[in-house]
Amino acid sequence: MSAAGTTGNAATLQRFHSAVNSGSPELVFQAVDELVAPDVLFHAPVPMGLTGAEALKRVWGVLLRAFPDIHVTVEETISEGDRIVVRNTVTGTHRGEYQGVPPTGRTVSYGEIFIFRFAGGRIAEVRGVVDVLSLLRQLGALPS
């Protein structure tokens, strides 16, 4: 892949993160439609019965309802070929139900690592590891 392709992929990912950090479900869903392949392969805990871009939209819908001020800070990126790896810190205030836990008003912070594969200028595959255990502990759903 050329340097221009790698730069374009980084710009696509930056646009996606900007939409996520807007707090607007409409902007996130629009970004998914524009920047993500409809048949994206999504390897992360997702709602049963959904695949592709619709699964990604559902995940972000749930997160934005539970944490309306959610913010993803990209701490580190590594780019190679058609892939970008990002290490993020996610913060937010628990204002809506999440995984059966009613709103607590608590501020949470947890880490995640994602690998994005690009094809045709769009996100074609996503692999993620999210520290959900830490998140649930901060919400009081699990012992510390």
mmCIF file of C-alpha atoms in Angstrom, residues 8-136:
data_model
loop_
_atom_site.group_PDB
_atom_site.id
_atom_site.type_symbol
_atom_site.label_atom_id
_atom_site.label_comp_id
_atom_site.label_asym_id
_atom_site.label_seq_id
_atom_site.Cartn_x
_atom_site.Cartn_y
_atom_site.Cartn_z
ATOM 1 C CA GLY A 8 -6.174 8.168 3.508
ATOM 2 C CA ASN A 9 -6.944 5.319 5.911
ATOM 3 C CA ALA A 10 -5.705 7.401 8.854
ATOM 4 C CA ALA A 11 -7.933 10.284 7.728
ATOM 5 C CA THR A 12 -10.914 7.917 7.468
ATOM 6 C CA LEU A 13 -10.293 6.636 10.987
ATOM 7 C CA GLN A 14 -9.913 10.208 12.294
ATOM 8 C CA ARG A 15 -13.278 11.130 10.744
ATOM 9 C CA PHE A 16 -14.848 8.094 12.413
ATOM 10 C CA HIS A 17 -13.410 9.012 15.837
ATOM 11 C CA SER A 18 -14.602 12.615 15.410
ATOM 12 C CA ALA A 19 -18.142 11.371 14.794
ATOM 13 C CA VAL A 20 -17.972 9.055 17.813
ATOM 14 C CA ASN A 21 -16.784 11.899 20.019
ATOM 15 C CA SER A 22 -19.606 14.180 18.829
ATOM 16 C CA GLY A 23 -22.060 12.426 21.161
ATOM 17 C CA SER A 24 -24.610 12.441 18.327
ATOM 18 C CA PRO A 25 -26.049 9.058 17.349
ATOM 19 C CA GLU A 26 -27.079 10.554 14.006
ATOM 20 C CA LEU A 27 -23.499 11.630 13.215
ATOM 21 C CA VAL A 28 -22.131 8.242 14.287
ATOM 22 C CA PHE A 29 -24.653 6.366 12.116
ATOM 23 C CA GLN A 30 -23.896 8.687 9.184
ATOM 24 C CA ALA A 31 -20.158 8.064 9.650
ATOM 25 C CA VAL A 32 -20.760 4.304 9.692
ATOM 26 C CA ASP A 33 -22.730 4.601 6.435
ATOM 27 C CA GLU A 34 -20.004 6.693 4.787
ATOM 28 C CA LEU A 35 -16.788 5.215 6.195
ATOM 29 C CA VAL A 36 -17.550 1.570 6.918
ATOM 30 C CA ALA A 37 -18.210 -1.180 4.387
ATOM 31 C CA PRO A 38 -21.832 -2.419 4.721
ATOM 32 C CA ASP A 39 -20.558 -5.993 5.165
ATOM 33 C CA VAL A 40 -17.768 -5.049 7.587
ATOM 34 C CA LEU A 41 -16.425 -7.994 9.551
ATOM 35 C CA PHE A 42 -16.817 -7.008 13.197
ATOM 36 C CA HIS A 43 -14.919 -9.203 15.685
ATOM 37 C CA ALA A 44 -15.926 -7.861 19.089
ATOM 38 C CA PRO A 45 -18.810 -8.531 21.462
ATOM 39 C CA VAL A 46 -21.844 -7.559 19.374
ATOM 40 C CA PRO A 47 -25.625 -7.977 19.721
ATOM 41 C CA MET A 48 -26.782 -11.369 18.535
ATOM 42 C CA GLY A 49 -28.487 -11.532 15.184
ATOM 43 C CA LEU A 50 -26.788 -8.495 13.662
ATOM 44 C CA THR A 51 -23.810 -8.380 11.346
ATOM 45 C CA GLY A 52 -21.938 -5.810 9.316
ATOM 46 C CA ALA A 53 -22.490 -2.090 9.674
ATOM 47 C CA GLU A 54 -25.838 -2.625 11.451
ATOM 48 C CA ALA A 55 -24.048 -4.387 14.330
ATOM 49 C CA LEU A 56 -21.619 -1.479 14.612
ATOM 50 C CA LYS A 57 -24.518 0.998 14.684
ATOM 51 C CA ARG A 58 -26.265 -1.017 17.409
ATOM 52 C CA VAL A 59 -23.121 -1.087 19.570
ATOM 53 C CA TRP A 60 -22.694 2.689 19.277
ATOM 54 C CA GLY A 61 -26.397 3.273 19.915
ATOM 55 C CA VAL A 62 -26.157 1.315 23.185
ATOM 56 C CA LEU A 63 -22.955 3.100 24.236
ATOM 57 C CA LEU A 64 -24.301 6.576 23.463
ATOM 58 C CA ARG A 65 -27.513 5.935 25.422
ATOM 59 C CA ALA A 66 -25.552 4.622 28.418
ATOM 60 C CA PHE A 67 -22.703 7.156 28.231
ATOM 61 C CA PRO A 68 -23.973 10.237 26.323
ATOM 62 C CA ASP A 69 -20.675 12.080 26.891
ATOM 63 C CA ILE A 70 -18.527 9.120 25.804
ATOM 64 C CA HIS A 71 -15.116 10.170 24.554
ATOM 65 C CA VAL A 72 -12.506 8.032 22.817
ATOM 66 C CA THR A 73 -8.942 9.302 23.197
ATOM 67 C CA VAL A 74 -6.516 7.718 20.771
ATOM 68 C CA GLU A 75 -3.365 7.109 22.800
ATOM 69 C CA GLU A 76 -1.292 5.307 20.198
ATOM 70 C CA THR A 77 -1.546 4.191 16.566
ATOM 71 C CA ILE A 78 0.459 1.812 14.432
ATOM 72 C CA SER A 79 -0.089 1.672 10.676
ATOM 73 C CA GLU A 80 1.101 -1.077 8.396
ATOM 74 C CA GLY A 81 -0.211 -1.843 4.945
ATOM 75 C CA ASP A 82 -4.002 -1.879 4.952
ATOM 76 C CA ARG A 83 -4.265 -1.963 8.779
ATOM 77 C CA ILE A 84 -4.243 0.563 11.592
ATOM 78 C CA VAL A 85 -3.985 -0.493 15.228
ATOM 79 C CA VAL A 86 -5.233 1.954 17.851
ATOM 80 C CA ARG A 87 -4.934 1.901 21.628
ATOM 81 C CA ASN A 88 -7.657 4.037 23.143
ATOM 82 C CA THR A 89 -8.814 5.298 26.501
ATOM 83 C CA VAL A 90 -12.589 5.616 26.704
ATOM 84 C CA THR A 91 -14.259 7.859 29.278
ATOM 85 C CA GLY A 92 -17.871 8.693 29.959
ATOM 86 C CA THR A 93 -20.556 9.271 32.567
ATOM 87 C CA HIS A 94 -23.039 6.449 33.172
ATOM 88 C CA ARG A 95 -26.382 8.168 32.500
ATOM 89 C CA GLY A 96 -28.360 5.276 30.968
ATOM 90 C CA GLU A 97 -28.774 1.518 31.411
ATOM 91 C CA TYR A 98 -25.766 -0.546 30.378
ATOM 92 C CA GLN A 99 -25.598 -4.355 30.438
ATOM 93 C CA GLY A 100 -28.521 -4.420 32.875
ATOM 94 C CA VAL A 101 -26.918 -1.863 35.210
ATOM 95 C CA PRO A 102 -29.193 1.142 35.843
ATOM 96 C CA PRO A 103 -27.602 4.610 35.594
ATOM 97 C CA THR A 104 -25.161 5.310 38.429
ATOM 98 C CA GLY A 105 -23.891 8.766 37.473
ATOM 99 C CA ARG A 106 -20.353 7.403 37.830
ATOM 100 C CA THR A 107 -17.551 8.476 35.525
ATOM 101 C CA VAL A 108 -15.753 5.537 33.955
ATOM 102 C CA SER A 109 -12.444 5.120 32.160
ATOM 103 C CA TYR A 110 -11.314 1.951 30.426
ATOM 104 C CA GLY A 111 -8.905 0.813 27.746
ATOM 105 C CA GLU A 112 -9.389 -0.836 24.400
ATOM 106 C CA ILE A 113 -7.304 -1.907 21.430
ATOM 107 C CA PHE A 114 -8.704 -2.158 17.918
ATOM 108 C CA ILE A 115 -7.281 -3.319 14.615
ATOM 109 C CA PHE A 116 -8.950 -1.763 11.576
ATOM 110 C CA ARG A 117 -8.460 -3.228 8.096
ATOM 111 C CA PHE A 118 -9.276 -0.997 5.146
ATOM 112 C CA ALA A 119 -10.392 -1.840 1.616
ATOM 113 C CA GLY A 120 -11.451 0.643 -1.022
ATOM 114 C CA GLY A 121 -10.987 3.550 1.375
ATOM 115 C CA ARG A 122 -13.484 2.150 3.904
ATOM 116 C CA ILE A 123 -13.225 0.201 7.131
ATOM 117 C CA ALA A 124 -13.684 -3.425 6.035
ATOM 118 C CA GLU A 125 -12.828 -5.312 9.214
ATOM 119 C CA VAL A 126 -12.633 -4.463 12.915
ATOM 120 C CA ARG A 127 -11.076 -6.599 15.654
ATOM 121 C CA GLY A 128 -11.380 -5.296 19.182
ATOM 122 C CA VAL A 129 -10.393 -6.054 22.738
ATOM 123 C CA VAL A 130 -12.265 -3.928 25.273
ATOM 124 C CA ASP A 131 -11.671 -3.958 29.043
ATOM 125 C CA VAL A 132 -15.339 -4.569 29.844
ATOM 126 C CA LEU A 133 -14.386 -6.144 33.187
ATOM 127 C CA SER A 134 -12.874 -2.853 34.369
ATOM 128 C CA LEU A 135 -15.917 -0.952 33.099
ATOM 129 C CA LEU A 136 -18.386 -3.214 34.941
#
